[in-house]
Every structure is written in structure tokens, then in C-alpha cells.
PDB file of C-alpha atoms and ligand atoms in Angstrom:
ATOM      1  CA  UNK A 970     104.040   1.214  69.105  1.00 91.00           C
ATOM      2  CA  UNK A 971     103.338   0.577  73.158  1.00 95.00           C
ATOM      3  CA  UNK A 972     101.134  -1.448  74.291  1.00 95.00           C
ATOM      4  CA  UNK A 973     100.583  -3.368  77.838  1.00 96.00           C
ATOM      5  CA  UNK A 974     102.483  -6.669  78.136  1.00 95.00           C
ATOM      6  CA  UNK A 975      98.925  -8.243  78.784  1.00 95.00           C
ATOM      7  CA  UNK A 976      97.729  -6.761  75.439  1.00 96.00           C
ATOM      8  CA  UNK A 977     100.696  -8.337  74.112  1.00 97.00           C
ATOM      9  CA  UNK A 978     100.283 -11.568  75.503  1.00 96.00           C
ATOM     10  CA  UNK A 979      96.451 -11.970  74.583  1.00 97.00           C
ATOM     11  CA  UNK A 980      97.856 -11.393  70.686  1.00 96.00           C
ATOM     12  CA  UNK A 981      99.643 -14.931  71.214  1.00 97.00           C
ATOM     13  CA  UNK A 982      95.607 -16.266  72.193  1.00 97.00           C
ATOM     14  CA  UNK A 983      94.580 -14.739  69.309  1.00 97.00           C
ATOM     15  CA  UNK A 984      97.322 -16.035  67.037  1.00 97.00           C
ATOM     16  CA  UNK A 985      95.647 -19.388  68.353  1.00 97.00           C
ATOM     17  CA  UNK A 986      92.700 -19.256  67.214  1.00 98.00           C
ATOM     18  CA  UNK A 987      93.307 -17.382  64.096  1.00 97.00           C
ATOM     19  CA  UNK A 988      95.281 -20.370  63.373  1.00 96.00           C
ATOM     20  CA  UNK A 989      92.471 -22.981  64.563  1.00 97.00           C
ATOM     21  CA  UNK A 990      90.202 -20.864  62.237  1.00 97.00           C
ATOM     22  CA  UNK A 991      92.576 -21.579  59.425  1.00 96.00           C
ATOM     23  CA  UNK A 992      92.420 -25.596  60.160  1.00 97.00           C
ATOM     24  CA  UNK A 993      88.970 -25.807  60.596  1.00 98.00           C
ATOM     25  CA  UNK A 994      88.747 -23.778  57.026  1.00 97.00           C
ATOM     26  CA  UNK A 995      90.994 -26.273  55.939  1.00 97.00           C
ATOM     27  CA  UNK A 996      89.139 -29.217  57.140  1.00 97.00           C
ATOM     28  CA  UNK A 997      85.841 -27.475  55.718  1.00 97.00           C
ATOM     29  CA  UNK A 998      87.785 -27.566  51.839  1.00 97.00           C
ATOM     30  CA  UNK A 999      89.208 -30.868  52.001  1.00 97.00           C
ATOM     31  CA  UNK A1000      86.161 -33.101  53.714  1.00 97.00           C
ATOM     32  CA  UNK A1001      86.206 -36.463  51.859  1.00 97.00           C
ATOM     33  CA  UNK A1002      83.023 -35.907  51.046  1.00 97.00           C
ATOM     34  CA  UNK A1003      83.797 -33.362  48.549  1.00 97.00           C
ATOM     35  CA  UNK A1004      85.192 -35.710  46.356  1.00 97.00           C
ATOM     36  CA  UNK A1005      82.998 -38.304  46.964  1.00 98.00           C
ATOM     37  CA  UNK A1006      79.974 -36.526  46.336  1.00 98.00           C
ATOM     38  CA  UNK A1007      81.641 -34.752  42.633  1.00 98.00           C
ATOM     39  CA  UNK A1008      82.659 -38.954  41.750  1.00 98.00           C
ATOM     40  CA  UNK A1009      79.027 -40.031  42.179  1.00 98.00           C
ATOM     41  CA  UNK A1010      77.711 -37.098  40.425  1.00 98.00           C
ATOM     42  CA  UNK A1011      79.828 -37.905  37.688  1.00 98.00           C
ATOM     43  CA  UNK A1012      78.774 -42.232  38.089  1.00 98.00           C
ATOM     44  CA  UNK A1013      75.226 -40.713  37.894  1.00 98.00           C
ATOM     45  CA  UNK A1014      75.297 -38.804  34.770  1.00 98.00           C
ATOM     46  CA  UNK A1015      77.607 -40.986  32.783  1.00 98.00           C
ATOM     47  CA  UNK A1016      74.615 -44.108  33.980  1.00 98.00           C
ATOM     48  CA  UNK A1017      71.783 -41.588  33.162  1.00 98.00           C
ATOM     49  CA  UNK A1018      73.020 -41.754  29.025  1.00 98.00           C
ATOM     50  CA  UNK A1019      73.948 -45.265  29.567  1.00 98.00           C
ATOM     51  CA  UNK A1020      70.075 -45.264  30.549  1.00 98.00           C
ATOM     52  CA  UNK A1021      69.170 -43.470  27.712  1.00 98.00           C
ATOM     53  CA  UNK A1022      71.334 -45.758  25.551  1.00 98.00           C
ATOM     54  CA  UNK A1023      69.625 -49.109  26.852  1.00 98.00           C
ATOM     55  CA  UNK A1024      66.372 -47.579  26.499  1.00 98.00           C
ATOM     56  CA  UNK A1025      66.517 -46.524  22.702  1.00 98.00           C
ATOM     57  CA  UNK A1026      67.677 -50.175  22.184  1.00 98.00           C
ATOM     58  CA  UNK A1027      65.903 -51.713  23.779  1.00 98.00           C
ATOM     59  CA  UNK A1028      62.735 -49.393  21.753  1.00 98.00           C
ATOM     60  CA  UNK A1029      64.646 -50.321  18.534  1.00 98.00           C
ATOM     61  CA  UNK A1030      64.494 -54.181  19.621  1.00 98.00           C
ATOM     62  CA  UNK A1031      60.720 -54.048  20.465  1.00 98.00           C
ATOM     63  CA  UNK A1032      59.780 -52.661  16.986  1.00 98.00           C
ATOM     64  CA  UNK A1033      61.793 -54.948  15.356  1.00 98.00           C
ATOM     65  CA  UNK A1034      59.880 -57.892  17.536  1.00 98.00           C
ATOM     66  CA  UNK A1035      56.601 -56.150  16.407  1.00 98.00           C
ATOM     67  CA  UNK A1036      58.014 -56.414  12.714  1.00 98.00           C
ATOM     68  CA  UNK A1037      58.565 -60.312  12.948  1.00 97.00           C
ATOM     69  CA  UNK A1038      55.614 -60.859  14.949  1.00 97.00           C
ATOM     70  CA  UNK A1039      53.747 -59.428  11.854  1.00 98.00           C
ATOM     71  CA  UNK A1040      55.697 -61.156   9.291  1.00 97.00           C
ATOM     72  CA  UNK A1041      54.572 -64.689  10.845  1.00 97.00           C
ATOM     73  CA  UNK A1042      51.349 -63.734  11.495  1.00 98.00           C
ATOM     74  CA  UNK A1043      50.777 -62.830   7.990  1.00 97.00           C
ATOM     75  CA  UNK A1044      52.321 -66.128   6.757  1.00 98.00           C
ATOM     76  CA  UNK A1045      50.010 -67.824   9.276  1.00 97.00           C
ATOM     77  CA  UNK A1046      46.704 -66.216   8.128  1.00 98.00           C
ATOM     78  CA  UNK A1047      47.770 -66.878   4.622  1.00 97.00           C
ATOM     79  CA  UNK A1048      48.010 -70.545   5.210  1.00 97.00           C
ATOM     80  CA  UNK A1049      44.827 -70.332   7.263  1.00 97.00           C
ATOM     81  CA  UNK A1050      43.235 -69.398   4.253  1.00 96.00           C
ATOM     82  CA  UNK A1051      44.581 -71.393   2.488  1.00 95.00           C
ATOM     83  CA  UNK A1052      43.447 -74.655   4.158  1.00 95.00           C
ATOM     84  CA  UNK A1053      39.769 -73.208   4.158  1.00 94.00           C
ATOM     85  CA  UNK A1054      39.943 -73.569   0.339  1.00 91.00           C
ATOM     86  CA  UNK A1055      41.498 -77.017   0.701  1.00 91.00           C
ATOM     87  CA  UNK A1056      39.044 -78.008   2.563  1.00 92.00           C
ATOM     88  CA  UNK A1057      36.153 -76.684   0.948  1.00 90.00           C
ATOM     89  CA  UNK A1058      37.058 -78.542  -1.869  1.00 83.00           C
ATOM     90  CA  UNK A1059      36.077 -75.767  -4.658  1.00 79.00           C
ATOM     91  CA  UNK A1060      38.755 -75.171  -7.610  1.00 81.00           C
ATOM     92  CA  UNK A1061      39.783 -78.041  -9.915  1.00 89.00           C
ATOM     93  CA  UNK A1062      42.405 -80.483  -9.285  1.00 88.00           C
ATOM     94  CA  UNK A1063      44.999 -78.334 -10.678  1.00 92.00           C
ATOM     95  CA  UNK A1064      43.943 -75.490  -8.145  1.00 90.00           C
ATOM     96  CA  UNK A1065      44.075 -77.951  -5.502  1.00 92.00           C
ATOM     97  CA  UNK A1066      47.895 -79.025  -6.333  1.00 94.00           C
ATOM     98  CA  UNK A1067      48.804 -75.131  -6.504  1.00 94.00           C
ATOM     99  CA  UNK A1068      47.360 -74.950  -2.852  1.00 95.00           C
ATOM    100  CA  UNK A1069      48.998 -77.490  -1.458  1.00 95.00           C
ATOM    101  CA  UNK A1070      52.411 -76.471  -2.856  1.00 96.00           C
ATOM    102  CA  UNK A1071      51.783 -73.138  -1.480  1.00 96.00           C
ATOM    103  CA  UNK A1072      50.975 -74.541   2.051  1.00 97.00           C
ATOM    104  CA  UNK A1073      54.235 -76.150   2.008  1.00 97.00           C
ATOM    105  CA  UNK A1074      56.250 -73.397   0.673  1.00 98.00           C
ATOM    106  CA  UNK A1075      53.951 -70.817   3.316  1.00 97.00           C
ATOM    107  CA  UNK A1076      55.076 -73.791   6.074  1.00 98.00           C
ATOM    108  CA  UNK A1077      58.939 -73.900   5.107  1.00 98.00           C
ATOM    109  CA  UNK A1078      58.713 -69.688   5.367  1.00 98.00           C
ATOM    110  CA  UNK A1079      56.862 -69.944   8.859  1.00 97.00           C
ATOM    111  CA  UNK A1080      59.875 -71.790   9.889  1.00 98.00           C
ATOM    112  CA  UNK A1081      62.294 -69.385   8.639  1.00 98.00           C
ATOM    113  CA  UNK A1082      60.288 -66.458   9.993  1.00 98.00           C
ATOM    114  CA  UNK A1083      59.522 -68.080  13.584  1.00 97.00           C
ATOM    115  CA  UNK A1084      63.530 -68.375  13.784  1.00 98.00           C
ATOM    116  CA  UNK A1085      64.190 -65.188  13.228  1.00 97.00           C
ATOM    117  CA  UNK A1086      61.505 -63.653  15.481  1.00 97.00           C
ATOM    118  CA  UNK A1087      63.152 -66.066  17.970  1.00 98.00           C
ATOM    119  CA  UNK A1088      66.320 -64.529  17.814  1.00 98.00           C
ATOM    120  CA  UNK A1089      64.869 -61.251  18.225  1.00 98.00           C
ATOM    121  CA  UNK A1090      62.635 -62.192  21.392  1.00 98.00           C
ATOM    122  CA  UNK A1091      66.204 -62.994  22.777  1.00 98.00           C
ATOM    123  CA  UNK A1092      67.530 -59.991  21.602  1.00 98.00           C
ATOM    124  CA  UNK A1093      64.873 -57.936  23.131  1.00 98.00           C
ATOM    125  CA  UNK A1094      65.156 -60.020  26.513  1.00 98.00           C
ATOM    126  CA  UNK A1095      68.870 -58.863  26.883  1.00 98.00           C
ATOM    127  CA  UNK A1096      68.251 -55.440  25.981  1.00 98.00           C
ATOM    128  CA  UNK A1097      65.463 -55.273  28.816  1.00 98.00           C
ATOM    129  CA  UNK A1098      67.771 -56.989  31.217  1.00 98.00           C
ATOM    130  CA  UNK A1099      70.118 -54.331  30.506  1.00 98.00           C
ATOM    131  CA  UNK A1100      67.939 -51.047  30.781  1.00 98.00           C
ATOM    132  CA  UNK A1101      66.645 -53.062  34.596  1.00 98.00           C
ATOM    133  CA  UNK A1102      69.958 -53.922  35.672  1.00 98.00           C
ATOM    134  CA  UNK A1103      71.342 -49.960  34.383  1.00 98.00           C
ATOM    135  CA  UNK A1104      67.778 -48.483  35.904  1.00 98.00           C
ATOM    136  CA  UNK A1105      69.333 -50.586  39.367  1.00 98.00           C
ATOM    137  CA  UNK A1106      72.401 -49.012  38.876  1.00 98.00           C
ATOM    138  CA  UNK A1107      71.218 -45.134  39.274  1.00 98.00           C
ATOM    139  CA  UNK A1108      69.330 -46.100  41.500  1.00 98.00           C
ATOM    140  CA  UNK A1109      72.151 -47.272  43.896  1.00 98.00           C
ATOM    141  CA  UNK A1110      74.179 -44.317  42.744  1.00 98.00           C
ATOM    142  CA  UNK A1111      71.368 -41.598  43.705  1.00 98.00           C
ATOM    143  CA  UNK A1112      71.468 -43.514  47.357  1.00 98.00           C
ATOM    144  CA  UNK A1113      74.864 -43.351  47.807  1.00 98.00           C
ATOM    145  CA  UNK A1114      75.192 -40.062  46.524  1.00 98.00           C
ATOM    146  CA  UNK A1115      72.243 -38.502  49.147  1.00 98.00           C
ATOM    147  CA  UNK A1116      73.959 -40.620  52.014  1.00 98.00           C
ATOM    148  CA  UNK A1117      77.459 -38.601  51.272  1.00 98.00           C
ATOM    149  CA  UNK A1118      75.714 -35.492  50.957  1.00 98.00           C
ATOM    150  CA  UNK A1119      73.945 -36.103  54.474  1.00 98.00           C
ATOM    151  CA  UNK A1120      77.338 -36.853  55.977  1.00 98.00           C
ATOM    152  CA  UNK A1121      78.883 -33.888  54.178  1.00 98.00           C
ATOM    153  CA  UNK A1122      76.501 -31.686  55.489  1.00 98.00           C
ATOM    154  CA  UNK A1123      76.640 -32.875  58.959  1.00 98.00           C
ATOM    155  CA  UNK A1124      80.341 -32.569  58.867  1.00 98.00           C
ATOM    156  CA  UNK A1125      79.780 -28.925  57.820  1.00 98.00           C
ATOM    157  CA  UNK A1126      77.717 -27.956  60.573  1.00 98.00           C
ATOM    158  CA  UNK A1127      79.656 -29.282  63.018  1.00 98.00           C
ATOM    159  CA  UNK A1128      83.255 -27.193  61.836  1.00 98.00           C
ATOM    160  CA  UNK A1129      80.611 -24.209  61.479  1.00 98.00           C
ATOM    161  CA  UNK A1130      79.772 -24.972  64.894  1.00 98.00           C
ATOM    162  CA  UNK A1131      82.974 -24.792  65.974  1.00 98.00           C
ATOM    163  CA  UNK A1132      84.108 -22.180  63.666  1.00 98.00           C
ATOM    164  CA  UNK A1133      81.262 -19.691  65.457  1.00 98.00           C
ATOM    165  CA  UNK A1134      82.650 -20.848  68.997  1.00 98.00           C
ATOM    166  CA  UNK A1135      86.313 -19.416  67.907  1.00 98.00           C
ATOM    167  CA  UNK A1136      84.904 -16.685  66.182  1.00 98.00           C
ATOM    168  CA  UNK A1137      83.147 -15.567  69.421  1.00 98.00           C
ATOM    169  CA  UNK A1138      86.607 -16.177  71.233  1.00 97.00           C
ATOM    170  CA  UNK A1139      88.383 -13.711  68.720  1.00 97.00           C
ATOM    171  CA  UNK A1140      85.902 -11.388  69.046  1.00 97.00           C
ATOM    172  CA  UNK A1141      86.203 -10.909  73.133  1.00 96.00           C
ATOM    173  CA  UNK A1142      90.031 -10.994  72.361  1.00 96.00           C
ATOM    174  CA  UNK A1143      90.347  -8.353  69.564  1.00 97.00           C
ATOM    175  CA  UNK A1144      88.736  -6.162  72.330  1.00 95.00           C
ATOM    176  CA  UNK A1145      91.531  -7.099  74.920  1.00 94.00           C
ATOM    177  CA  UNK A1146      94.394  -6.475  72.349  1.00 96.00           C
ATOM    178  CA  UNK A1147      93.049  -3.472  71.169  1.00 96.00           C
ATOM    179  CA  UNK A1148      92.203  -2.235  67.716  1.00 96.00           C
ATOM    180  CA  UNK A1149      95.904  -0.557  67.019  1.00 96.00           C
ATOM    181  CA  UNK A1150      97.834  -3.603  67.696  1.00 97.00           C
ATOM    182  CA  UNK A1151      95.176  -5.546  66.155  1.00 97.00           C
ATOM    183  CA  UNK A1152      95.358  -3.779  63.189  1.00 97.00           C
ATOM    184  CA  UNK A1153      99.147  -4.121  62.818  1.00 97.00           C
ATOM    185  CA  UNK A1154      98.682  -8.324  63.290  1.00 98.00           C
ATOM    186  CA  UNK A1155      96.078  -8.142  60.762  1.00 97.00           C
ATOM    187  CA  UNK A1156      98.620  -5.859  58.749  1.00 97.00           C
ATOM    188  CA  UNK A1157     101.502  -8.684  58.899  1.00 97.00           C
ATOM    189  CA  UNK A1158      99.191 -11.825  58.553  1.00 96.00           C
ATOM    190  CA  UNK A1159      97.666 -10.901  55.589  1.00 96.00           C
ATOM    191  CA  UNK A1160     101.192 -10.972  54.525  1.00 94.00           C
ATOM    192  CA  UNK A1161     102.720 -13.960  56.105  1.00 88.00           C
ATOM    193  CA  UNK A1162     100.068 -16.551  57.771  1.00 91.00           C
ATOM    194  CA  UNK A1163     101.099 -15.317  61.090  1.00 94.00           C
ATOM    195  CA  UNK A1164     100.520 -11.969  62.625  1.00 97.00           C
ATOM    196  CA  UNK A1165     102.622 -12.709  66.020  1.00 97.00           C
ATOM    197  CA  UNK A1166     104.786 -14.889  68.129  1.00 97.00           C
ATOM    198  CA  UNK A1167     106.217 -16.153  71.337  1.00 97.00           C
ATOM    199  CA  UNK A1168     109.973 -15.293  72.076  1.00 96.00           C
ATOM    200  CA  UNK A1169     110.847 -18.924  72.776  1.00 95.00           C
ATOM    201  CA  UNK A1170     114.278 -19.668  73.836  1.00 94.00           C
ATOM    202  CA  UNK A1171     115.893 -17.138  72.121  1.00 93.00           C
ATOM    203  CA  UNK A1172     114.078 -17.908  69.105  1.00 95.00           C
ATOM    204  CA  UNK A1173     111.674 -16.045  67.475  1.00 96.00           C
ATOM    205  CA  UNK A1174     108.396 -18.963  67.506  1.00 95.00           C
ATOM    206  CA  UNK A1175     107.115 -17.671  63.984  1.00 95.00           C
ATOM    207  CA  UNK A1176     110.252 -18.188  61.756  1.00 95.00           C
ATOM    208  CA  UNK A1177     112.144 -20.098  64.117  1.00 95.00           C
ATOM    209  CA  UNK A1178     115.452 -18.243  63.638  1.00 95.00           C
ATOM    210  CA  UNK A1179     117.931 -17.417  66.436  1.00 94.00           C
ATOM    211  CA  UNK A1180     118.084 -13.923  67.714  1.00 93.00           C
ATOM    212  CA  UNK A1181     121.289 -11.906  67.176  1.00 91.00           C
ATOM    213  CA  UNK A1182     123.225 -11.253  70.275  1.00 92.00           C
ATOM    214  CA  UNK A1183     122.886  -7.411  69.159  1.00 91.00           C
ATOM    215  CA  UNK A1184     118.934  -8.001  69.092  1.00 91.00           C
ATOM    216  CA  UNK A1185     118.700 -10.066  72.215  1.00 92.00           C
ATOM    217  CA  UNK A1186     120.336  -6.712  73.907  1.00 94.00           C
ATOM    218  CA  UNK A1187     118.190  -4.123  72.327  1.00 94.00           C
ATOM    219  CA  UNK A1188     115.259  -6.564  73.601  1.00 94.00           C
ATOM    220  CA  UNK A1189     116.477  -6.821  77.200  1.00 94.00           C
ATOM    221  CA  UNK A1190     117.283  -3.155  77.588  1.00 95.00           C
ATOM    222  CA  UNK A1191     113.393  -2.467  75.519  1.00 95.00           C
ATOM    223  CA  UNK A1192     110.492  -1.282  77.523  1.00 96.00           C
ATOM    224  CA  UNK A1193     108.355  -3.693  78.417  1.00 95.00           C
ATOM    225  CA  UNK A1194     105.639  -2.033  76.912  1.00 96.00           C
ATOM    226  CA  UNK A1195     107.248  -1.529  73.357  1.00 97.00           C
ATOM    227  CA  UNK A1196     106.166  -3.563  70.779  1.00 97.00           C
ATOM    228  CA  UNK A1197     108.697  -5.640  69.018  1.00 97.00           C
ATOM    229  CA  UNK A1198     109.230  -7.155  65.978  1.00 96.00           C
ATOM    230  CA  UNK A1199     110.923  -9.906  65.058  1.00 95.00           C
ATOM    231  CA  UNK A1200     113.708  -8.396  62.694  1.00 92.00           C
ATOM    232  CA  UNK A1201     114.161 -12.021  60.341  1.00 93.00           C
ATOM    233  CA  UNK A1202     109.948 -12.325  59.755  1.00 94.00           C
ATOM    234  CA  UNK A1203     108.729  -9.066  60.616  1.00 95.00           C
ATOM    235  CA  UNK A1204     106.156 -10.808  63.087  1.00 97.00           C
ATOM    236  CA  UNK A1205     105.204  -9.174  66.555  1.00 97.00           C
ATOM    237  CA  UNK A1206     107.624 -10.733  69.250  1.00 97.00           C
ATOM    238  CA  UNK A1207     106.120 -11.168  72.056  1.00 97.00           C
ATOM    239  CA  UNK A1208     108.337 -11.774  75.530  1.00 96.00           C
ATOM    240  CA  UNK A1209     106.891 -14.593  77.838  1.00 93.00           C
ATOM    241  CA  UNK A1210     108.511 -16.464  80.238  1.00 92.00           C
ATOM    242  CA  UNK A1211     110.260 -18.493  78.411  1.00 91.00           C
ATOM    243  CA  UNK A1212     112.286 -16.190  75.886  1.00 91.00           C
ATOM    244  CA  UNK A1213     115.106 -16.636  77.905  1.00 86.00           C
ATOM    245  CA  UNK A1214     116.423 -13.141  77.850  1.00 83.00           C
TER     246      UNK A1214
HETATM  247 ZN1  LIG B1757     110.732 -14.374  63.133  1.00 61.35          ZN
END
């Protein structure tokens, strides 16, 4: 293939930003905020059943408040009743004894029962404090996780920014280097990363290997218009000023 050393040379320019492209591609897949934002989604939704968790005891705790809240309150009215018959004085003697035994029975059972409904209050606080505190919890994770997303999606635009900037470079330049050649860069960086490279030195710039003495000549006595190819990578050498030929 021929093709004018300044088509040649603008395939170096476009190796550049074919390899920016790849960085900024790079950059794009491995923002810290990727991670970030998949850790708090994962905080979130294990809190959200912890949530659910607190919630259903905390129900649980409540009915069983409800429960001893009856209990006592049956006791009470019991005893309530109770004293209205002491008090009204109807019944015989006997009665009256069987009343008062009761009362003290119904009194020893109140305590017993307002114990245990103590216990339970206590019970119920914790649970309560423990659905607030895990309700607190989301909360702070849903913040966190919106902040990350804003800063992951500002980060975005901005390489997409400067991903449409190189993108309108390579287009002016795949127009200077011409579809053939372009085509053939394409061809070999599909297959290695790298399409073409500088003659550095005597070195090839893509695979950094030394040329043969036997290559070097078939270089220097090449057209300058031929295009080469490195013979160790397969890459398009191109001949600058510094190849040292
Ligand atoms: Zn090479």
C-alpha cells in the first residue's frame, strides 16, 4: 500500500486519540462511584428487611402490650366490683369474708399482672427505638446513595464531554489519513490495541523491539510513500524524524 508521508504521519495523531478514547473508556468503567453506588444499594436493601424485621416486632410487642393491658384491666374492674358489694353491705357475713379474700387474692394478681405488662412496655420501648433508629439508618443510606449517584453522573458527563471532543478530532483525521489506510489500522487494532507506530530510534514504538539490520536496509532503500509494517507486531511503521535510519 502507498500512501503520502503526511497521511502516514496523521495515523500516529490518530493512534493518539484512539488511545485517549480507550482511557477515557477506561476511566468511564472504573469511576469510584460505580462501586460505591452498587455498596449502598446493597446497605439499603439489606436495612429495608432489617426495617421490615423491626417493624413486625415491634407489631408483635404492641399486641402483646394490648394483651396485658387487658389482663389488668380486667383484674381491676373485677375488684372494682367487688368493693361496690363491700360497700353496699348486702350478702351475709360469710359473703362478706369471700369478698374480701377475693380482693386480696384479685390485689396479689394485679401485682403479678402490672409486672409483667411492665416488662412488656419496656420491651415494646426497645423495639420502637429500634425500628426509629433502623428508619434513621435508610434514611442516611438513600442520601448518601443520591449524593454518589449525582457525582457519578457528573463525572460521566464530563468524560462524555471529552469523549465527543476526541471523537470530533478522529473524525477530521480519518478524512486526512484516508479510508484505505484507515481501514488497514482499524484492520490491525482490532487485533492488537494498536493500529500504528512511530519508528523511534530504531525501534519499532508499538512492540518496542529492535529492527534487524536487514529491515533497517529494506526501510532506508523503501519509498517514502510505501507503507510499512513493522515485521515483529505487524503494526504500521511510520518513519519520523527520529527513527534514526
Ligand atoms: Zn512492532
Amino acid at each position: 500500500m502507498r500512501a503520502d508521508p503526511s497521511r502516514q504521519r496523521a495515523l500516529l495523531d490518530l493512534q493518539t486519540l484512539d488511545t485517549t478514547l480507550g482511557q477515557l473508556e477506561h476511566r468511564q468503567s472504573t469511576l469510584a462511584e460505580h462501586a460505591r453506588v452498587a455498596e449502598l444499594e446493597a446497605a439499603i436493601s439489606a436495612t429495608e428487611s432489617t426495617l421490615v424485621h423491626a417493624r413486625t416486632e415491634h407489631e408483635d410487642v404492641r399486641r402483646e402490650l394490648s394483651k396485658a393491658d387487658a389482663d389488668v384491666q380486667l383484674v381491676r374492674d373485677r375488684a372494682a366490683r367487688d368493693r361496690q358489694r363491700l360497700n353496699a353491705g348486702t350478702g351475709n357475713a360469710k359473703d362478706l369474708q369471700g369478698i374480701q379474700h377475693e380482693l386480696e387474692s384479685l390485689a396479689r394478681r394485679q401485682d403479678v399482672l402490672e409486672e409483667a405488662e411492665l416488662e412488656v412496655m419496656e420491651r415494646a420501648e426497645v423495639a420502637q427505638s429500634r425500628v426509629s433508629a433502623t428508619e434513621d439508618e435508610l434514611a442516611r443510606l438513600v442520601d448518601d446513595a443520591q449524593t454518589v449517584r449525582a457525582a457519578r453522573d457528573a463525572a460521566t458527563a464530563d468524560i462524555a464531554g471529552e469523549r465527543g471532543r476526541v471523537a470530533a478530532d478522529r473524525d477530521r483525521l480519518v478524512e486526512a489519513v484516508g479510508p484505505d489506510l484507515v481501514a488497514l489500522y482499524d484492520k490491525i487494532r482490532a487485533r492488537s490495541g494498536s493500529g500504528a507506530a512511530p519508528l523511534v530510534a530504531r525501534r519499532c514504538g508499538g512492540c518496542q523491539l529492535e529492527l534487524h539490520t536487514v529491515d533497517l536496509g529494506r526501510i532506508r532503500a523503501a519509498e517514502e510513500d510505501e507503507v510499512l509494517r513493522c515485521e515483529e507486531c505487524g503494526r504500521i511503521l511510520v518513519r519520523t524524524e527520529e527513527s534514526g535510519l
